[in-house]
Short mmCIF file of C-alpha atoms in Angstrom, two decimals:
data_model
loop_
_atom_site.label_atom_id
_atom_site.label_comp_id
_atom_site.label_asym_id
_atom_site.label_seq_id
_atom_site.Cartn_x
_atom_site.Cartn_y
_atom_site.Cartn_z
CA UNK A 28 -27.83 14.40 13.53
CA UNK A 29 -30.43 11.91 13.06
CA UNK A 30 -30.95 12.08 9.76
CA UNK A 31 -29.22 13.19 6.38
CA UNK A 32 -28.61 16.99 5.31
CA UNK A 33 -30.49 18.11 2.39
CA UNK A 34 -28.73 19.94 -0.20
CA UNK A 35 -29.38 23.66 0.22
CA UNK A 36 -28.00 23.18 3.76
CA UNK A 37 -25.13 24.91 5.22
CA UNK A 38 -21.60 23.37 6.37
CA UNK A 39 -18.98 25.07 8.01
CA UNK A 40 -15.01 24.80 7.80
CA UNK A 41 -12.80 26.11 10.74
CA UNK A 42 -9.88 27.12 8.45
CA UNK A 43 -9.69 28.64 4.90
CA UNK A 44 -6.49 27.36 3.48
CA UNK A 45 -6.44 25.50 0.12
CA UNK A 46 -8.28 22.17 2.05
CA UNK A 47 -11.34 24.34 2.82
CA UNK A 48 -11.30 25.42 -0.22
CA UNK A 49 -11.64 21.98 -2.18
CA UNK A 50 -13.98 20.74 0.55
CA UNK A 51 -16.02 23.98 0.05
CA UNK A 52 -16.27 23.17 -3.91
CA UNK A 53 -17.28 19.58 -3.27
CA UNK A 54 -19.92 20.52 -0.82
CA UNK A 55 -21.25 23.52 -3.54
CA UNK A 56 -20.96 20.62 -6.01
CA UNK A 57 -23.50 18.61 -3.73
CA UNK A 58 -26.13 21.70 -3.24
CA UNK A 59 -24.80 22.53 0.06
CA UNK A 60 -23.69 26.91 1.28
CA UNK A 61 -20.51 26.84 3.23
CA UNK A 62 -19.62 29.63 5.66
CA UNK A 63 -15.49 29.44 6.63
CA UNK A 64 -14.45 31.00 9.56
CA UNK A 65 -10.95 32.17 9.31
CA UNK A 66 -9.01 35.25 10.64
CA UNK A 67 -7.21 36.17 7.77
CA UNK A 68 -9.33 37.97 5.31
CA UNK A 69 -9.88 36.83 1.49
CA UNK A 70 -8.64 33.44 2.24
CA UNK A 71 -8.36 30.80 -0.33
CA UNK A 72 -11.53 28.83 0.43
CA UNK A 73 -13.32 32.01 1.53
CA UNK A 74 -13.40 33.21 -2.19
CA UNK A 75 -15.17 30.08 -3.17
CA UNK A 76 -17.79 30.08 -0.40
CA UNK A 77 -20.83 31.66 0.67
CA UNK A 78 -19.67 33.67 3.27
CA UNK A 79 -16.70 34.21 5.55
CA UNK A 80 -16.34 35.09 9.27
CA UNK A 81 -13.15 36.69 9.56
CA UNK A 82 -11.87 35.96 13.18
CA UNK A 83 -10.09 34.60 15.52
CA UNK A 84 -10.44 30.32 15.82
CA UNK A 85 -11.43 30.92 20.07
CA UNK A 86 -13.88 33.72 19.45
CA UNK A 87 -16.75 32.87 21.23
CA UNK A 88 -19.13 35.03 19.19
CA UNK A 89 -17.93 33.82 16.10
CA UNK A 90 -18.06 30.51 16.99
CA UNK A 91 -21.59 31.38 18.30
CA UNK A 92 -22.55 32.59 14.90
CA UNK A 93 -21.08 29.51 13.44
CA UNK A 94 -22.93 27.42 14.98
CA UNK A 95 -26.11 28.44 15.04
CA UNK A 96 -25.72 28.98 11.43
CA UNK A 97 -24.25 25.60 9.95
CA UNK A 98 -26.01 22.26 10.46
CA UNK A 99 -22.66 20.65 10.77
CA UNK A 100 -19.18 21.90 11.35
CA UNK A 101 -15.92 20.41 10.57
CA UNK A 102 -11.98 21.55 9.94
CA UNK A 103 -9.53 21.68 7.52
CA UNK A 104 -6.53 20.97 9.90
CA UNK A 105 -5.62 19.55 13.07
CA UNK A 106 -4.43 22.33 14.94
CA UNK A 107 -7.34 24.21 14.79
CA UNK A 108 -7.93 24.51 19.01
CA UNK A 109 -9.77 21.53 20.89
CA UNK A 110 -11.68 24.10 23.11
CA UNK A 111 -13.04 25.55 19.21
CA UNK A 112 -14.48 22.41 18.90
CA UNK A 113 -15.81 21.62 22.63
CA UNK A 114 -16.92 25.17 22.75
CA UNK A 115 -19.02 24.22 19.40
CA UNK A 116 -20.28 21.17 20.46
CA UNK A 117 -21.48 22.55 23.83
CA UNK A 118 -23.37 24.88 21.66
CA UNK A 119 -25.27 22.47 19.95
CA UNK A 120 -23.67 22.51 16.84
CA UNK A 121 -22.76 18.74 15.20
CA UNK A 122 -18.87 18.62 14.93
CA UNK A 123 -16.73 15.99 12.84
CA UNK A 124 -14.53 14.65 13.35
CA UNK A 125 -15.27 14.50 17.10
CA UNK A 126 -12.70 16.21 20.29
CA UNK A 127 -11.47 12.69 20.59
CA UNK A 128 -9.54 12.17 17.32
CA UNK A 129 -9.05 15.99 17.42
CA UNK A 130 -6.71 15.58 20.53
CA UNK A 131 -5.34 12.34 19.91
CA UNK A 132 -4.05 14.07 16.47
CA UNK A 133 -3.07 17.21 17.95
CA UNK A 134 -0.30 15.22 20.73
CA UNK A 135 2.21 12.78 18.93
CA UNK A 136 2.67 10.71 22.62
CA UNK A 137 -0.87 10.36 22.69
CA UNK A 138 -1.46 9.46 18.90
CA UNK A 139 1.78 6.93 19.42
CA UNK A 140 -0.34 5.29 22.40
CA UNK A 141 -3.50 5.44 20.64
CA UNK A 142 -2.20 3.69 17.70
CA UNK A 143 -0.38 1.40 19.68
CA UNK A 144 -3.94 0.43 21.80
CA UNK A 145 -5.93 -0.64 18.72
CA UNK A 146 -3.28 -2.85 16.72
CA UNK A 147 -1.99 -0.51 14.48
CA UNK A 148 2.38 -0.79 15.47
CA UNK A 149 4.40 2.30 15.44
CA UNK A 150 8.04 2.63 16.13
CA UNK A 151 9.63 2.31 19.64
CA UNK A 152 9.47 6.06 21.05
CA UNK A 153 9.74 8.05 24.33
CA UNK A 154 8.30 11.17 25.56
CA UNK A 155 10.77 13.60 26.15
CA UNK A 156 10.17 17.11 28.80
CA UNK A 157 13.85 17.83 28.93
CA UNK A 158 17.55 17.38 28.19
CA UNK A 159 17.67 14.55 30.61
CA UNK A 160 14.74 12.81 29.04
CA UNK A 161 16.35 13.13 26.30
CA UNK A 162 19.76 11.54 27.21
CA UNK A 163 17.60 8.85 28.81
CA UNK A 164 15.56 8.08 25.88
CA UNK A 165 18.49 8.16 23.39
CA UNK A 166 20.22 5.22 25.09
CA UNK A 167 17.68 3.06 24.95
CA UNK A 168 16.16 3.98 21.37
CA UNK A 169 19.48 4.14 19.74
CA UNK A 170 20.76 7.19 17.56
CA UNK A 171 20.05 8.47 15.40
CA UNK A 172 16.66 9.14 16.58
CA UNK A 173 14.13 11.69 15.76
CA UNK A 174 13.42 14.26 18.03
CA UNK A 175 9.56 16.08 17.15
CA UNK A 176 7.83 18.19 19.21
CA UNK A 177 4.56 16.85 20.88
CA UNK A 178 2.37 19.42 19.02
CA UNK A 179 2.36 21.63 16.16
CA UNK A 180 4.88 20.92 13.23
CA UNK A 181 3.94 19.99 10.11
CA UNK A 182 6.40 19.52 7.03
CA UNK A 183 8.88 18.78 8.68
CA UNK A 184 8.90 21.78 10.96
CA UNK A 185 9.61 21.42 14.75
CA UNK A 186 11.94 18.65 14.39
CA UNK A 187 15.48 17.45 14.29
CA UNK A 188 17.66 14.22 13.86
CA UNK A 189 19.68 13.64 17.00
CA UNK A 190 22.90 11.56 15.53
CA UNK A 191 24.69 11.26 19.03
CA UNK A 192 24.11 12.01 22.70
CA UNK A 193 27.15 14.94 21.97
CA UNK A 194 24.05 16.43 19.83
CA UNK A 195 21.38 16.18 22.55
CA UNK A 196 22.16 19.46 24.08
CA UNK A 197 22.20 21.33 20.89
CA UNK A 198 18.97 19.44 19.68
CA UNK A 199 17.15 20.05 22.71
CA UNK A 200 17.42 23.74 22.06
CA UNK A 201 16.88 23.47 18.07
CA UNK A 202 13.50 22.59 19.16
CA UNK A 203 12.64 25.22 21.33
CA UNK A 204 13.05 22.95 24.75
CA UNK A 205 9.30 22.43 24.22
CA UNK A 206 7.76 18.90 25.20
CA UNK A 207 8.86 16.55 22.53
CA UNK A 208 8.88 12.81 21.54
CA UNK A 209 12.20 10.85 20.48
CA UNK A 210 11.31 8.25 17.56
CA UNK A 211 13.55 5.21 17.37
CA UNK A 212 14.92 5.38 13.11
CA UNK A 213 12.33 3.35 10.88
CA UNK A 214 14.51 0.93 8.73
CA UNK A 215 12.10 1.67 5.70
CA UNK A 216 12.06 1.05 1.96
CA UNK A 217 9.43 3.79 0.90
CA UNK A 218 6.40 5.48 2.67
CA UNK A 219 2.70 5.00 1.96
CA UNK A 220 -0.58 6.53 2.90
CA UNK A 221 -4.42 5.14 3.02
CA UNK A 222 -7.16 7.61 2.90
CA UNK A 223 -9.72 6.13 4.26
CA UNK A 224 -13.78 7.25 5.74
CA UNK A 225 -16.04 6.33 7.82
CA UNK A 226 -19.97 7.34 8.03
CA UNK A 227 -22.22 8.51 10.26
CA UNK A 228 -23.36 4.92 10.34
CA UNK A 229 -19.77 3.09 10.55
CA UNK A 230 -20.11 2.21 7.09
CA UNK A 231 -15.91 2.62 5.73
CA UNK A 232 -14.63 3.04 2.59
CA UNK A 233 -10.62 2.59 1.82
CA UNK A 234 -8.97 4.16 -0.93
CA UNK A 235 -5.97 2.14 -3.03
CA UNK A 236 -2.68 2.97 -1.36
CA UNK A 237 -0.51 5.65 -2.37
CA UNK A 238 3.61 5.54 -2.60
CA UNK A 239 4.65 9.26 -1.35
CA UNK A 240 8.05 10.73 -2.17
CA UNK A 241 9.34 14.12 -0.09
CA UNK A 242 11.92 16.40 -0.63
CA UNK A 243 12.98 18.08 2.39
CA UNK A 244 10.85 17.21 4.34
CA UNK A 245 8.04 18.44 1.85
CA UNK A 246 5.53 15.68 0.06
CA UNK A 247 6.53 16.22 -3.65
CA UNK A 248 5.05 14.17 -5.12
CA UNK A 249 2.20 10.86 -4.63
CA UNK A 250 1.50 7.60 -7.21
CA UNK A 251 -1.47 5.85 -7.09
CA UNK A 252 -2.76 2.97 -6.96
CA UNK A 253 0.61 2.09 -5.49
CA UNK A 254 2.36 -1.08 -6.71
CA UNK A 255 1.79 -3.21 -3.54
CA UNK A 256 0.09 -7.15 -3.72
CA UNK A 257 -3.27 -7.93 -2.20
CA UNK A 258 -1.85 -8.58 1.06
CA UNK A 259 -0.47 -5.51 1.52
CA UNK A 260 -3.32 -3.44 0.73
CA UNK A 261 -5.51 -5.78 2.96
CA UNK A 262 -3.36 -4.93 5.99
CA UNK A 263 -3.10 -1.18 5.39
CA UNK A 264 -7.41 -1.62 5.47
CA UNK A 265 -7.32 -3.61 8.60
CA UNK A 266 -5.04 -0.86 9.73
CA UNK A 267 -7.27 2.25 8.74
CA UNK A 268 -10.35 0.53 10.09
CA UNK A 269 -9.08 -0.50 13.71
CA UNK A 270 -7.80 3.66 13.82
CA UNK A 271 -11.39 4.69 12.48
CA UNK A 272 -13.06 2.24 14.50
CA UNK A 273 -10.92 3.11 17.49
CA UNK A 274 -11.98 6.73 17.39
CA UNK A 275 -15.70 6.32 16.79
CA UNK A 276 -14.74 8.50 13.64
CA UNK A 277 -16.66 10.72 11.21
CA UNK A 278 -15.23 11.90 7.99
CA UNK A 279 -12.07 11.17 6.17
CA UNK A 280 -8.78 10.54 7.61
CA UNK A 281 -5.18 9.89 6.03
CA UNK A 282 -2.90 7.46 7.17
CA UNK A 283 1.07 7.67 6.72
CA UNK A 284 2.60 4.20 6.55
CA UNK A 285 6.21 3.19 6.27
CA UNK A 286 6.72 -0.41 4.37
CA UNK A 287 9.44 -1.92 5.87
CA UNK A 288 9.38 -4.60 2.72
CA UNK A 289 7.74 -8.00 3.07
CA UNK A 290 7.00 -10.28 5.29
CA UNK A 291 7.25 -13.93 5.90
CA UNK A 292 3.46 -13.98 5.02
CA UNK A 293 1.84 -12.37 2.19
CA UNK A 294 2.21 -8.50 2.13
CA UNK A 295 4.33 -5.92 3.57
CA UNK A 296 5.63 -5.33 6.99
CA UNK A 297 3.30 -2.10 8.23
CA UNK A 298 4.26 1.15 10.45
CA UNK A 299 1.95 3.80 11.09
CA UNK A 300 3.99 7.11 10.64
CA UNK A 301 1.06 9.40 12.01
CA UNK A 302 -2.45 9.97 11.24
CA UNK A 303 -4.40 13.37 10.20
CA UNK A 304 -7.96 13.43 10.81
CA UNK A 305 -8.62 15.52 8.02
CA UNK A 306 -8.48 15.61 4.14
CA UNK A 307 -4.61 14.79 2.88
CA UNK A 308 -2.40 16.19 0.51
CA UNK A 309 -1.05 12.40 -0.39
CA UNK A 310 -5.42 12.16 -1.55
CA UNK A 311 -5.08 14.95 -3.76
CA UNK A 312 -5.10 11.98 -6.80
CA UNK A 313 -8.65 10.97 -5.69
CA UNK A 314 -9.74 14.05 -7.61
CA UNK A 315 -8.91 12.60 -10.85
CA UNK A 316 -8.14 9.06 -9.97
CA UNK A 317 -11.97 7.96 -8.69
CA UNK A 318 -15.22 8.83 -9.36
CA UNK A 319 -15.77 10.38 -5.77
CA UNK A 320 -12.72 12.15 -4.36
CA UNK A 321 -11.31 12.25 -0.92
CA UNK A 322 -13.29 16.27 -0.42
CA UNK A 323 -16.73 14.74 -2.00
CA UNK A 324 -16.32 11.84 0.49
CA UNK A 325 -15.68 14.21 3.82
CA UNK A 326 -18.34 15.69 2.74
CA UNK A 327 -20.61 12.63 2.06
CA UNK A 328 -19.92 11.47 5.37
CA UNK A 329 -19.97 14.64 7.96
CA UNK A 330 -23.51 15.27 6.08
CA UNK A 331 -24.58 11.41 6.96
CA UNK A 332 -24.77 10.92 3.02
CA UNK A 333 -23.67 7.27 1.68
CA UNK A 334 -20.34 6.80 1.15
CA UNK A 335 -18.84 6.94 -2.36
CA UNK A 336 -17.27 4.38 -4.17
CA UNK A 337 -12.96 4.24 -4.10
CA UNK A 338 -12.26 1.82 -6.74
CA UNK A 339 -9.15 4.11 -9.06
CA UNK A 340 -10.36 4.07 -12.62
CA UNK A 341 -7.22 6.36 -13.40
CA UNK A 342 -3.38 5.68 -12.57
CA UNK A 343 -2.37 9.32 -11.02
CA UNK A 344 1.12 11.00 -10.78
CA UNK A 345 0.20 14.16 -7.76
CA UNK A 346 2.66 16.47 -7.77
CA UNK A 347 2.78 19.05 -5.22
CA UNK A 348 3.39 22.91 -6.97
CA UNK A 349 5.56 24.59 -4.76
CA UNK A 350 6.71 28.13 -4.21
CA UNK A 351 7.27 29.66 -8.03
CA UNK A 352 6.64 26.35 -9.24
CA UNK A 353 3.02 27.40 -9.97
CA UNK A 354 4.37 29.44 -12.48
CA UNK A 355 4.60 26.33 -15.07
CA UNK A 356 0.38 27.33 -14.84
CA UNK A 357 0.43 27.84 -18.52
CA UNK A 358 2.49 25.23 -19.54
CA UNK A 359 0.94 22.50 -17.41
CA UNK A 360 -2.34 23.38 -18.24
CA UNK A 361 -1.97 23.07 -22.34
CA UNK A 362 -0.90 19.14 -21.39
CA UNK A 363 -3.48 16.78 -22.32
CA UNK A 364 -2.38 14.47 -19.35
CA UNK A 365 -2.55 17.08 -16.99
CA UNK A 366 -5.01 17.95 -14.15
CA UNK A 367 -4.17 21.41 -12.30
CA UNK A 368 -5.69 22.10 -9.40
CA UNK A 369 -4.73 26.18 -7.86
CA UNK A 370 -5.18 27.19 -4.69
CA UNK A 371 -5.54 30.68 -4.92
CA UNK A 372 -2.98 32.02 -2.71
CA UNK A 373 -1.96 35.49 -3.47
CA UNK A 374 2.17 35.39 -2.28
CA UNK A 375 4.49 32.61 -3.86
CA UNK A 376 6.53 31.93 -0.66
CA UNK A 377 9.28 29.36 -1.05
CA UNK A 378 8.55 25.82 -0.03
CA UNK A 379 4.72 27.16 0.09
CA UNK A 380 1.97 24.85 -1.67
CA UNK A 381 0.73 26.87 -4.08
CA UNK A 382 -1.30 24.16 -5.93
CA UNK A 383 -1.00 20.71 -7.50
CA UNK A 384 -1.22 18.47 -10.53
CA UNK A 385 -2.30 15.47 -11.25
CA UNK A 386 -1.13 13.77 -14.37
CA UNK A 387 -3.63 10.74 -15.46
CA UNK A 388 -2.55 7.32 -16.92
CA UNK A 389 -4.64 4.08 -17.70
CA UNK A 390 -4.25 1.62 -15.22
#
């Protein structure tokens, strides 16, 4: 892409869950058509776009089609398949975020050793491809440790505490015996996460931080502009940047941090958790909170637009609706306070995000 897209140009979105569907609004908000390709039918973002190719994420026709019908392609998640996107690119078709940060993403060993390789300090881990490994690693990381699979998992899916080496065994097959990584225990006081972009031209923009609270093992709930000092937010930037910078990067991308409470110099003690090179749920405040959210901004910046401004003009409260919670629909929406955002999804599963809201303050 050598230039900007005009409006009245088409995107596309591999994946038509409710982050396709919020990208696909910003982009219709911007003059841009958006085709999803997706292989369940009537799916969330879908609905809102202006078509749908229902199939499978490694068809070659449909990602043929795709192609030669969007002027740039991106995704809503990271597990969409790497060969989708190679098989795209070889194509023709202008895909970001690029195969690099796609795979890096997609393998926790390789994201630790990424992160690890530009600056940005994780905690002590080991790659594990059996119960030996396992043993090994657990004496010299310590227990408990955390045992994840190397791909896949997401909310806290496809992985386990190991308290013991007496638990290895049983842990081991908890997982599935797949390849895994065993994560020394982060001695943390709460968890944050940066969204941050970068253009087409390297230009990056860094939203405030956000303080993210989980209930098993499910974001709940996200405040922002976190309470942290100048120092603090200046390192989580420095952090974002080298990661963005590091991956030649296109497009938005959320950072998980834990703050492990201050240092002996000004600001926080830093961990990266993990990194999503998509639009995150722990953004979802952006929508109300700024005057370009983290969707308008992926948007801006896979299209080679400017990027938007992040300054917070709002204090937001994002709360995750979960399961039957998205009931409280007609209560939450008579609430002056109260921004609801639904995603559309037919079946109320439990533990399913079924929407959000974000409840506005003054700074």
């Amino acid at each position: 892409m050598t230039s900007p897209l005009p409006p009245g140009s088409t995107l596309g979105i591999l994946g038509g869950g409710q982050l396709g569907r919020m990208l696909s609004q910003a982009a219709s908000r911007l003059g841009f058509n958006v085709v999803i390709l997706d292989p369940k039918e009537n799916s969330p973002a879908g609905r809102v776009s202006q078509g749908q190719i229902i199939a499978a994420y490694d068809d070659p026709t449909a990602l043929s089609v795709l192609g030669q019908t969007c002027q740039a392609v991106t995704f809503e998640f990271e597990n969409v398949p790497a060969s989708s996107v190679q098989a795209l690119i070889e194509g023709g078709a202008s895909v970001s975020p690029g195969p690099g940060a796609l795979a890096v993403a997609q393998d926790r060993v390789d994201e630790k050793t990424f992160l690890n390789g530009v600056g940005a300090t994780t905690v002590d881990f080991a790659p594990v491809d059996g119960l030996d490994d396992l043993l090994a690693a657990l004496q010299r990381l310590g227990s408990p440790a955390l045992l994840k699979t190397r791909r896949e998992g997401y909310d806290g899916k496809g992985q386990i505490w190991v308290r013991s080496a007496a638990m290895a065994a049983d842990a081991w097959h908890a997982i599935g015996r797949r390849p895994a990584i065993l994560e020394a225990r982060a001695d943390f006081r709460r968890e944050l996460s940066v969204i941050a972009a970068r253009g087409r031209d390297g230009a990056i923009a860094v939203y405030p931080l956000g303080e993210n609270i989980h209930a098993d093992g499910v974001l709940k709930t996200t405040l922002a502009p976190a309470h942290v000092d100048a120092g603090t937010q200046a390192r989580a930037t420095a952090i974002a940047e080298a990661i963005l910078n590091g991956l030649d990067y296109v497009g938005v991308l959320g950072v998980e941090l834990f703050d492990l409470g201050p240092d002996v110099d000004e600001g926080a003690r830093l961990l990266v958790n993990e990194i999503a090179p998509r639009v995150h749920n722990t953004g979802h405040w952006t929508q109300d909170g700024c005057v370009c959210d983290q969707f308008e901004q992926h948007i801006r910046a896979i299209a080679g637009w400017p990027l938007g401004p992040t300054t917070a003009h709002f204090r937001v409260e994002m709360t995750n609706l979960l399961g039957d919670e998205v009931e409280q629909w007609s209560k939450l929406s008579g609430k002056s306070d109260a921004r609801l955002h639904l995603y559309g999804k037919a079946e109320a599963r439990p533990g399913r995000k079924m929407g959000h809201v974000n409840r506005v303050k003054p700074l």
